[in-house]
JSON list of C-alpha atoms in Angstrom, two decimals:
[
{"chain": "A", "resi": 33, "resn": "MET", "atom": "CA", "xyz": [-0.57, 237.14, 48.04]},
{"chain": "A", "resi": 34, "resn": "LEU", "atom": "CA", "xyz": [0.79, 233.36, 46.17]},
{"chain": "A", "resi": 35, "resn": "ASP", "atom": "CA", "xyz": [-1.27, 231.30, 44.58]},
{"chain": "A", "resi": 36, "resn": "SER", "atom": "CA", "xyz": [-0.34, 227.85, 45.56]},
{"chain": "A", "resi": 37, "resn": "ARG", "atom": "CA", "xyz": [0.13, 227.05, 42.38]},
{"chain": "A", "resi": 38, "resn": "ASP", "atom": "CA", "xyz": [2.20, 229.20, 41.43]},
{"chain": "A", "resi": 39, "resn": "GLU", "atom": "CA", "xyz": [4.94, 228.52, 43.38]},
{"chain": "A", "resi": 40, "resn": "SER", "atom": "CA", "xyz": [8.78, 228.99, 41.74]},
{"chain": "A", "resi": 41, "resn": "PRO", "atom": "CA", "xyz": [11.83, 230.31, 43.37]},
{"chain": "A", "resi": 42, "resn": "THR", "atom": "CA", "xyz": [11.34, 233.41, 41.17]},
{"chain": "A", "resi": 43, "resn": "ARG", "atom": "CA", "xyz": [8.25, 234.83, 42.37]},
{"chain": "A", "resi": 44, "resn": "PHE", "atom": "CA", "xyz": [9.96, 234.66, 45.68]},
{"chain": "A", "resi": 45, "resn": "ALA", "atom": "CA", "xyz": [12.62, 235.96, 45.32]},
{"chain": "A", "resi": 46, "resn": "GLN", "atom": "CA", "xyz": [10.32, 239.16, 42.96]},
{"chain": "A", "resi": 47, "resn": "GLN", "atom": "CA", "xyz": [8.61, 239.60, 46.62]},
{"chain": "A", "resi": 48, "resn": "SER", "atom": "CA", "xyz": [10.03, 242.64, 49.22]},
{"chain": "A", "resi": 49, "resn": "PRO", "atom": "CA", "xyz": [11.58, 240.99, 52.98]},
{"chain": "A", "resi": 50, "resn": "SER", "atom": "CA", "xyz": [7.89, 242.72, 53.83]},
{"chain": "A", "resi": 51, "resn": "GLN", "atom": "CA", "xyz": [5.73, 241.11, 51.57]},
{"chain": "A", "resi": 52, "resn": "GLY", "atom": "CA", "xyz": [7.60, 237.15, 52.26]},
{"chain": "A", "resi": 53, "resn": "TYR", "atom": "CA", "xyz": [6.75, 237.37, 56.28]},
{"chain": "A", "resi": 54, "resn": "ALA", "atom": "CA", "xyz": [2.70, 238.16, 55.44]},
{"chain": "A", "resi": 55, "resn": "GLU", "atom": "CA", "xyz": [3.05, 235.38, 53.49]},
{"chain": "A", "resi": 56, "resn": "ILE", "atom": "CA", "xyz": [4.39, 233.38, 55.85]},
{"chain": "A", "resi": 57, "resn": "ALA", "atom": "CA", "xyz": [2.11, 235.06, 58.96]},
{"chain": "A", "resi": 58, "resn": "MET", "atom": "CA", "xyz": [-1.37, 234.15, 56.63]},
{"chain": "A", "resi": 59, "resn": "ARG", "atom": "CA", "xyz": [-0.33, 230.44, 56.42]},
{"chain": "A", "resi": 60, "resn": "ARG", "atom": "CA", "xyz": [0.94, 230.08, 59.60]},
{"chain": "A", "resi": 61, "resn": "SER", "atom": "CA", "xyz": [-2.66, 231.83, 60.55]},
{"chain": "A", "resi": 62, "resn": "VAL", "atom": "CA", "xyz": [-4.77, 229.27, 58.40]},
{"chain": "A", "resi": 63, "resn": "ILE", "atom": "CA", "xyz": [-2.76, 226.07, 59.31]},
{"chain": "A", "resi": 64, "resn": "ARG", "atom": "CA", "xyz": [-2.74, 225.69, 62.75]},
{"chain": "A", "resi": 65, "resn": "PRO", "atom": "CA", "xyz": [-5.21, 223.15, 64.34]},
{"chain": "A", "resi": 66, "resn": "LYS", "atom": "CA", "xyz": [-7.58, 223.98, 66.57]},
{"chain": "A", "resi": 67, "resn": "PRO", "atom": "CA", "xyz": [-9.11, 221.64, 68.34]},
{"chain": "A", "resi": 68, "resn": "LEU", "atom": "CA", "xyz": [-12.35, 221.05, 69.21]},
{"chain": "A", "resi": 69, "resn": "PRO", "atom": "CA", "xyz": [-13.85, 222.93, 72.61]},
{"chain": "A", "resi": 70, "resn": "LYS", "atom": "CA", "xyz": [-14.24, 220.45, 74.40]},
{"chain": "A", "resi": 71, "resn": "THR", "atom": "CA", "xyz": [-10.18, 217.54, 73.87]},
{"chain": "A", "resi": 72, "resn": "LEU", "atom": "CA", "xyz": [-8.92, 215.30, 75.79]},
{"chain": "A", "resi": 73, "resn": "SER", "atom": "CA", "xyz": [-5.35, 213.96, 75.43]},
{"chain": "A", "resi": 74, "resn": "THR", "atom": "CA", "xyz": [-2.26, 213.46, 76.21]},
{"chain": "A", "resi": 75, "resn": "VAL", "atom": "CA", "xyz": [0.46, 216.33, 76.63]},
{"chain": "A", "resi": 76, "resn": "HIS", "atom": "CA", "xyz": [2.41, 215.26, 73.46]},
{"chain": "A", "resi": 77, "resn": "LYS", "atom": "CA", "xyz": [-0.61, 215.23, 71.19]},
{"chain": "A", "resi": 78, "resn": "SER", "atom": "CA", "xyz": [-1.55, 219.06, 72.58]},
{"chain": "A", "resi": 79, "resn": "LYS", "atom": "CA", "xyz": [1.95, 220.42, 70.95]},
{"chain": "A", "resi": 80, "resn": "GLY", "atom": "CA", "xyz": [1.81, 222.92, 69.18]},
{"chain": "A", "resi": 81, "resn": "LEU", "atom": "CA", "xyz": [-2.13, 223.73, 70.52]},
{"chain": "A", "resi": 82, "resn": "GLU", "atom": "CA", "xyz": [-3.89, 225.93, 72.27]},
{"chain": "A", "resi": 83, "resn": "CYS", "atom": "CA", "xyz": [-6.95, 226.17, 74.71]},
{"chain": "A", "resi": 84, "resn": "SER", "atom": "CA", "xyz": [-9.37, 228.56, 76.91]},
{"chain": "A", "resi": 85, "resn": "ASN", "atom": "CA", "xyz": [-9.19, 226.09, 79.26]},
{"chain": "A", "resi": 86, "resn": "THR", "atom": "CA", "xyz": [-6.30, 223.91, 80.76]},
{"chain": "A", "resi": 87, "resn": "MET", "atom": "CA", "xyz": [-7.00, 221.04, 82.87]},
{"chain": "A", "resi": 88, "resn": "ILE", "atom": "CA", "xyz": [-3.94, 218.38, 84.08]},
{"chain": "A", "resi": 89, "resn": "MET", "atom": "CA", "xyz": [-4.27, 215.44, 85.19]},
{"chain": "A", "resi": 90, "resn": "HIS", "atom": "CA", "xyz": [-2.10, 213.50, 87.42]},
{"chain": "A", "resi": 91, "resn": "CYS", "atom": "CA", "xyz": [1.02, 215.20, 88.44]},
{"chain": "A", "resi": 92, "resn": "ASP", "atom": "CA", "xyz": [2.24, 212.41, 90.35]},
{"chain": "A", "resi": 93, "resn": "ARG", "atom": "CA", "xyz": [6.61, 211.47, 90.09]},
{"chain": "A", "resi": 94, "resn": "ALA", "atom": "CA", "xyz": [5.54, 209.05, 86.46]},
{"chain": "A", "resi": 95, "resn": "SER", "atom": "CA", "xyz": [4.09, 211.17, 84.65]},
{"chain": "A", "resi": 96, "resn": "PHE", "atom": "CA", "xyz": [6.56, 214.58, 85.72]},
{"chain": "A", "resi": 97, "resn": "GLY", "atom": "CA", "xyz": [9.56, 213.35, 87.20]},
{"chain": "A", "resi": 98, "resn": "ASN", "atom": "CA", "xyz": [12.06, 216.59, 89.35]},
{"chain": "A", "resi": 99, "resn": "THR", "atom": "CA", "xyz": [13.84, 215.12, 85.26]},
{"chain": "A", "resi": 100, "resn": "ILE", "atom": "CA", "xyz": [14.53, 217.60, 82.53]},
{"chain": "A", "resi": 101, "resn": "TYR", "atom": "CA", "xyz": [11.70, 215.59, 80.85]},
{"chain": "A", "resi": 102, "resn": "GLY", "atom": "CA", "xyz": [9.92, 215.66, 83.57]},
{"chain": "A", "resi": 103, "resn": "ARG", "atom": "CA", "xyz": [9.77, 219.23, 83.11]},
{"chain": "A", "resi": 104, "resn": "CYS", "atom": "CA", "xyz": [9.96, 220.08, 79.04]},
{"chain": "A", "resi": 105, "resn": "LYS", "atom": "CA", "xyz": [6.78, 218.30, 79.18]},
{"chain": "A", "resi": 106, "resn": "PHE", "atom": "CA", "xyz": [4.90, 220.01, 82.67]},
{"chain": "A", "resi": 107, "resn": "TYR", "atom": "CA", "xyz": [5.56, 223.01, 80.33]},
{"chain": "A", "resi": 108, "resn": "VAL", "atom": "CA", "xyz": [4.39, 221.75, 77.55]},
{"chain": "A", "resi": 109, "resn": "GLY", "atom": "CA", "xyz": [1.47, 221.01, 79.07]},
{"chain": "A", "resi": 110, "resn": "ILE", "atom": "CA", "xyz": [0.94, 224.58, 80.85]},
{"chain": "A", "resi": 111, "resn": "SER", "atom": "CA", "xyz": [1.88, 226.63, 77.66]},
{"chain": "A", "resi": 112, "resn": "ARG", "atom": "CA", "xyz": [-1.59, 225.13, 75.71]},
{"chain": "A", "resi": 113, "resn": "ALA", "atom": "CA", "xyz": [-3.38, 227.48, 78.54]},
{"chain": "A", "resi": 114, "resn": "LYS", "atom": "CA", "xyz": [-4.56, 230.55, 77.20]},
{"chain": "A", "resi": 115, "resn": "SER", "atom": "CA", "xyz": [-7.13, 231.76, 79.80]},
{"chain": "A", "resi": 116, "resn": "SER", "atom": "CA", "xyz": [-7.26, 229.02, 82.74]},
{"chain": "A", "resi": 117, "resn": "LEU", "atom": "CA", "xyz": [-5.42, 226.12, 84.01]},
{"chain": "A", "resi": 118, "resn": "VAL", "atom": "CA", "xyz": [-5.67, 223.69, 86.03]},
{"chain": "A", "resi": 119, "resn": "ILE", "atom": "CA", "xyz": [-3.55, 221.33, 88.11]},
{"chain": "A", "resi": 120, "resn": "VAL", "atom": "CA", "xyz": [-4.71, 217.76, 89.22]},
{"chain": "A", "resi": 121, "resn": "ILE", "atom": "CA", "xyz": [-1.88, 216.61, 92.15]},
{"chain": "A", "resi": 122, "resn": "PRO", "atom": "CA", "xyz": [-2.50, 213.15, 94.03]},
{"chain": "A", "resi": 123, "resn": "LYS", "atom": "CA", "xyz": [-1.37, 213.50, 97.49]},
{"chain": "A", "resi": 124, "resn": "ALA", "atom": "CA", "xyz": [-0.11, 209.78, 98.03]},
{"chain": "A", "resi": 125, "resn": "ASN", "atom": "CA", "xyz": [3.30, 210.73, 95.57]},
{"chain": "A", "resi": 126, "resn": "PRO", "atom": "CA", "xyz": [3.09, 213.69, 94.33]},
{"chain": "A", "resi": 127, "resn": "SER", "atom": "CA", "xyz": [5.22, 215.05, 91.36]},
{"chain": "A", "resi": 128, "resn": "LEU", "atom": "CA", "xyz": [8.92, 216.76, 93.07]},
{"chain": "A", "resi": 129, "resn": "ILE", "atom": "CA", "xyz": [8.34, 219.28, 90.93]},
{"chain": "A", "resi": 130, "resn": "PHE", "atom": "CA", "xyz": [5.47, 220.87, 93.30]},
{"chain": "A", "resi": 131, "resn": "LYS", "atom": "CA", "xyz": [6.66, 221.56, 97.12]},
{"chain": "A", "resi": 132, "resn": "ILE", "atom": "CA", "xyz": [2.98, 220.32, 98.96]},
{"chain": "A", "resi": 133, "resn": "PRO", "atom": "CA", "xyz": [2.61, 221.37, 102.41]}
]
């Protein structure tokens, strides 16, 4: 593995492709942030993080509208969950993404 002080271009050129991929994977696993056991966050700040249990509060038209931006934001929220996901949908003014009987 490379020492952070010795990152000259010639050093990288001497590595095989598999060594380079292993180095990238190692750096990503070390750098990837881990949230605290209980974290309250916005969808925007949760991007790039993964949590065991995720709860998305207040899925109304103002938060997750039926637009591309609203759908992308909702996808970012639901894709944070590793084991369980809870979605709270208000009866008054629910998002058009959901069909509520």
